[in-house]
Amino acid sequence: MRYQTYVLHLIDGTAIQMVEDYDLPAEKGIVGHFSKAAPDEIFTVGDRLLGFAYIPKSSIVYLETGEVIVR
């Protein structure tokens, strides 16, 4: 299985790593969701094991990507 990694860079300088299935259609992935989201929309980042963070789109400065991991 292949995964695409992302880093969310927040206004306060925090960088949050996240991963999604590489074969996920672009419009259903984080980039597609981010580009269509309203400024007041809340993103849920995390998982059941480590917990979740709820981040307003307005707190995200940019998304960094470019790394694919094959497992």
JSON list of N, CA, C and O in Angstrom, two decimals, residues 24-44:
[
{"chain": "A", "resi": 24, "resn": "LEU", "atom": "N", "xyz": [-6.23, 7.65, -3.15]},
{"chain": "A", "resi": 24, "resn": "LEU", "atom": "CA", "xyz": [-7.47, 8.37, -2.90]},
{"chain": "A", "resi": 24, "resn": "LEU", "atom": "C", "xyz": [-7.64, 9.45, -3.98]},
{"chain": "A", "resi": 24, "resn": "LEU", "atom": "O", "xyz": [-6.69, 10.17, -4.28]},
{"chain": "A", "resi": 25, "resn": "PRO", "atom": "N", "xyz": [-8.83, 9.55, -4.60]},
{"chain": "A", "resi": 25, "resn": "PRO", "atom": "CA", "xyz": [-9.02, 10.60, -5.61]},
{"chain": "A", "resi": 25, "resn": "PRO", "atom": "C", "xyz": [-8.73, 11.98, -5.02]},
{"chain": "A", "resi": 25, "resn": "PRO", "atom": "O", "xyz": [-9.07, 12.25, -3.86]},
{"chain": "A", "resi": 26, "resn": "ALA", "atom": "N", "xyz": [-8.09, 12.83, -5.79]},
{"chain": "A", "resi": 26, "resn": "ALA", "atom": "CA", "xyz": [-7.65, 14.16, -5.32]},
{"chain": "A", "resi": 26, "resn": "ALA", "atom": "C", "xyz": [-8.78, 14.95, -4.67]},
{"chain": "A", "resi": 26, "resn": "ALA", "atom": "O", "xyz": [-8.58, 15.59, -3.64]},
{"chain": "A", "resi": 27, "resn": "GLU", "atom": "N", "xyz": [-9.97, 14.92, -5.25]},
{"chain": "A", "resi": 27, "resn": "GLU", "atom": "CA", "xyz": [-11.07, 15.72, -4.72]},
{"chain": "A", "resi": 27, "resn": "GLU", "atom": "C", "xyz": [-11.56, 15.20, -3.36]},
{"chain": "A", "resi": 27, "resn": "GLU", "atom": "O", "xyz": [-12.20, 15.92, -2.61]},
{"chain": "A", "resi": 28, "resn": "LYS", "atom": "N", "xyz": [-11.23, 13.96, -3.01]},
{"chain": "A", "resi": 28, "resn": "LYS", "atom": "CA", "xyz": [-11.63, 13.41, -1.72]},
{"chain": "A", "resi": 28, "resn": "LYS", "atom": "C", "xyz": [-10.51, 13.46, -0.69]},
{"chain": "A", "resi": 28, "resn": "LYS", "atom": "O", "xyz": [-10.72, 13.15, 0.48]},
{"chain": "A", "resi": 29, "resn": "GLY", "atom": "N", "xyz": [-9.33, 13.86, -1.10]},
{"chain": "A", "resi": 29, "resn": "GLY", "atom": "CA", "xyz": [-8.19, 13.93, -0.20]},
{"chain": "A", "resi": 29, "resn": "GLY", "atom": "C", "xyz": [-8.10, 15.27, 0.50]},
{"chain": "A", "resi": 29, "resn": "GLY", "atom": "O", "xyz": [-8.93, 16.16, 0.31]},
{"chain": "A", "resi": 30, "resn": "ILE", "atom": "N", "xyz": [-7.06, 15.42, 1.30]},
{"chain": "A", "resi": 30, "resn": "ILE", "atom": "CA", "xyz": [-6.88, 16.63, 2.09]},
{"chain": "A", "resi": 30, "resn": "ILE", "atom": "C", "xyz": [-6.70, 17.88, 1.22]},
{"chain": "A", "resi": 30, "resn": "ILE", "atom": "O", "xyz": [-7.24, 18.93, 1.54]},
{"chain": "A", "resi": 31, "resn": "VAL", "atom": "N", "xyz": [-6.00, 17.78, 0.12]},
{"chain": "A", "resi": 31, "resn": "VAL", "atom": "CA", "xyz": [-5.79, 18.95, -0.74]},
{"chain": "A", "resi": 31, "resn": "VAL", "atom": "C", "xyz": [-7.10, 19.40, -1.37]},
{"chain": "A", "resi": 31, "resn": "VAL", "atom": "O", "xyz": [-7.43, 20.59, -1.37]},
{"chain": "A", "resi": 32, "resn": "GLY", "atom": "N", "xyz": [-7.88, 18.45, -1.88]},
{"chain": "A", "resi": 32, "resn": "GLY", "atom": "CA", "xyz": [-9.18, 18.79, -2.46]},
{"chain": "A", "resi": 32, "resn": "GLY", "atom": "C", "xyz": [-10.12, 19.37, -1.42]},
{"chain": "A", "resi": 32, "resn": "GLY", "atom": "O", "xyz": [-10.82, 20.36, -1.67]},
{"chain": "A", "resi": 33, "resn": "HIS", "atom": "N", "xyz": [-10.13, 18.77, -0.25]},
{"chain": "A", "resi": 33, "resn": "HIS", "atom": "CA", "xyz": [-10.99, 19.25, 0.84]},
{"chain": "A", "resi": 33, "resn": "HIS", "atom": "C", "xyz": [-10.57, 20.65, 1.28]},
{"chain": "A", "resi": 33, "resn": "HIS", "atom": "O", "xyz": [-11.41, 21.52, 1.48]},
{"chain": "A", "resi": 34, "resn": "PHE", "atom": "N", "xyz": [-9.27, 20.87, 1.42]},
{"chain": "A", "resi": 34, "resn": "PHE", "atom": "CA", "xyz": [-8.75, 22.17, 1.86]},
{"chain": "A", "resi": 34, "resn": "PHE", "atom": "C", "xyz": [-9.10, 23.27, 0.87]},
{"chain": "A", "resi": 34, "resn": "PHE", "atom": "O", "xyz": [-9.53, 24.35, 1.25]},
{"chain": "A", "resi": 35, "resn": "SER", "atom": "N", "xyz": [-8.94, 22.98, -0.42]},
{"chain": "A", "resi": 35, "resn": "SER", "atom": "CA", "xyz": [-9.19, 24.02, -1.43]},
{"chain": "A", "resi": 35, "resn": "SER", "atom": "C", "xyz": [-10.66, 24.40, -1.53]},
{"chain": "A", "resi": 35, "resn": "SER", "atom": "O", "xyz": [-10.98, 25.52, -1.92]},
{"chain": "A", "resi": 36, "resn": "LYS", "atom": "N", "xyz": [-11.57, 23.50, -1.17]},
{"chain": "A", "resi": 36, "resn": "LYS", "atom": "CA", "xyz": [-13.01, 23.79, -1.26]},
{"chain": "A", "resi": 36, "resn": "LYS", "atom": "C", "xyz": [-13.62, 24.24, 0.06]},
{"chain": "A", "resi": 36, "resn": "LYS", "atom": "O", "xyz": [-14.77, 24.67, 0.10]},
{"chain": "A", "resi": 37, "resn": "ALA", "atom": "N", "xyz": [-12.88, 24.15, 1.15]},
{"chain": "A", "resi": 37, "resn": "ALA", "atom": "CA", "xyz": [-13.42, 24.43, 2.48]},
{"chain": "A", "resi": 37, "resn": "ALA", "atom": "C", "xyz": [-13.65, 25.92, 2.70]},
{"chain": "A", "resi": 37, "resn": "ALA", "atom": "O", "xyz": [-12.87, 26.76, 2.25]},
{"chain": "A", "resi": 38, "resn": "ALA", "atom": "N", "xyz": [-14.73, 26.22, 3.42]},
{"chain": "A", "resi": 38, "resn": "ALA", "atom": "CA", "xyz": [-15.01, 27.60, 3.82]},
{"chain": "A", "resi": 38, "resn": "ALA", "atom": "C", "xyz": [-13.98, 28.01, 4.89]},
{"chain": "A", "resi": 38, "resn": "ALA", "atom": "O", "xyz": [-13.44, 27.16, 5.59]},
{"chain": "A", "resi": 39, "resn": "PRO", "atom": "N", "xyz": [-13.71, 29.31, 5.02]},
{"chain": "A", "resi": 39, "resn": "PRO", "atom": "CA", "xyz": [-12.70, 29.77, 5.99]},
{"chain": "A", "resi": 39, "resn": "PRO", "atom": "C", "xyz": [-13.01, 29.34, 7.43]},
{"chain": "A", "resi": 39, "resn": "PRO", "atom": "O", "xyz": [-12.09, 29.18, 8.22]},
{"chain": "A", "resi": 40, "resn": "ASP", "atom": "N", "xyz": [-14.28, 29.16, 7.77]},
{"chain": "A", "resi": 40, "resn": "ASP", "atom": "CA", "xyz": [-14.63, 28.78, 9.14]},
{"chain": "A", "resi": 40, "resn": "ASP", "atom": "C", "xyz": [-14.79, 27.27, 9.34]},
{"chain": "A", "resi": 40, "resn": "ASP", "atom": "O", "xyz": [-15.15, 26.82, 10.43]},
{"chain": "A", "resi": 41, "resn": "GLU", "atom": "N", "xyz": [-14.47, 26.47, 8.32]},
{"chain": "A", "resi": 41, "resn": "GLU", "atom": "CA", "xyz": [-14.60, 25.03, 8.43]},
{"chain": "A", "resi": 41, "resn": "GLU", "atom": "C", "xyz": [-13.53, 24.47, 9.36]},
{"chain": "A", "resi": 41, "resn": "GLU", "atom": "O", "xyz": [-12.41, 24.97, 9.43]},
{"chain": "A", "resi": 42, "resn": "ILE", "atom": "N", "xyz": [-13.88, 23.41, 10.08]},
{"chain": "A", "resi": 42, "resn": "ILE", "atom": "CA", "xyz": [-12.98, 22.77, 11.03]},
{"chain": "A", "resi": 42, "resn": "ILE", "atom": "C", "xyz": [-12.47, 21.45, 10.44]},
{"chain": "A", "resi": 42, "resn": "ILE", "atom": "O", "xyz": [-13.26, 20.62, 10.00]},
{"chain": "A", "resi": 43, "resn": "PHE", "atom": "N", "xyz": [-11.16, 21.26, 10.44]},
{"chain": "A", "resi": 43, "resn": "PHE", "atom": "CA", "xyz": [-10.55, 20.02, 9.97]},
{"chain": "A", "resi": 43, "resn": "PHE", "atom": "C", "xyz": [-10.29, 19.12, 11.18]},
{"chain": "A", "resi": 43, "resn": "PHE", "atom": "O", "xyz": [-9.80, 19.57, 12.21]},
{"chain": "A", "resi": 44, "resn": "THR", "atom": "N", "xyz": [-10.60, 17.84, 11.03]},
{"chain": "A", "resi": 44, "resn": "THR", "atom": "CA", "xyz": [-10.32, 16.85, 12.06]},
{"chain": "A", "resi": 44, "resn": "THR", "atom": "C", "xyz": [-9.09, 16.07, 11.62]},
{"chain": "A", "resi": 44, "resn": "THR", "atom": "O", "xyz": [-9.09, 15.47, 10.55]}
]
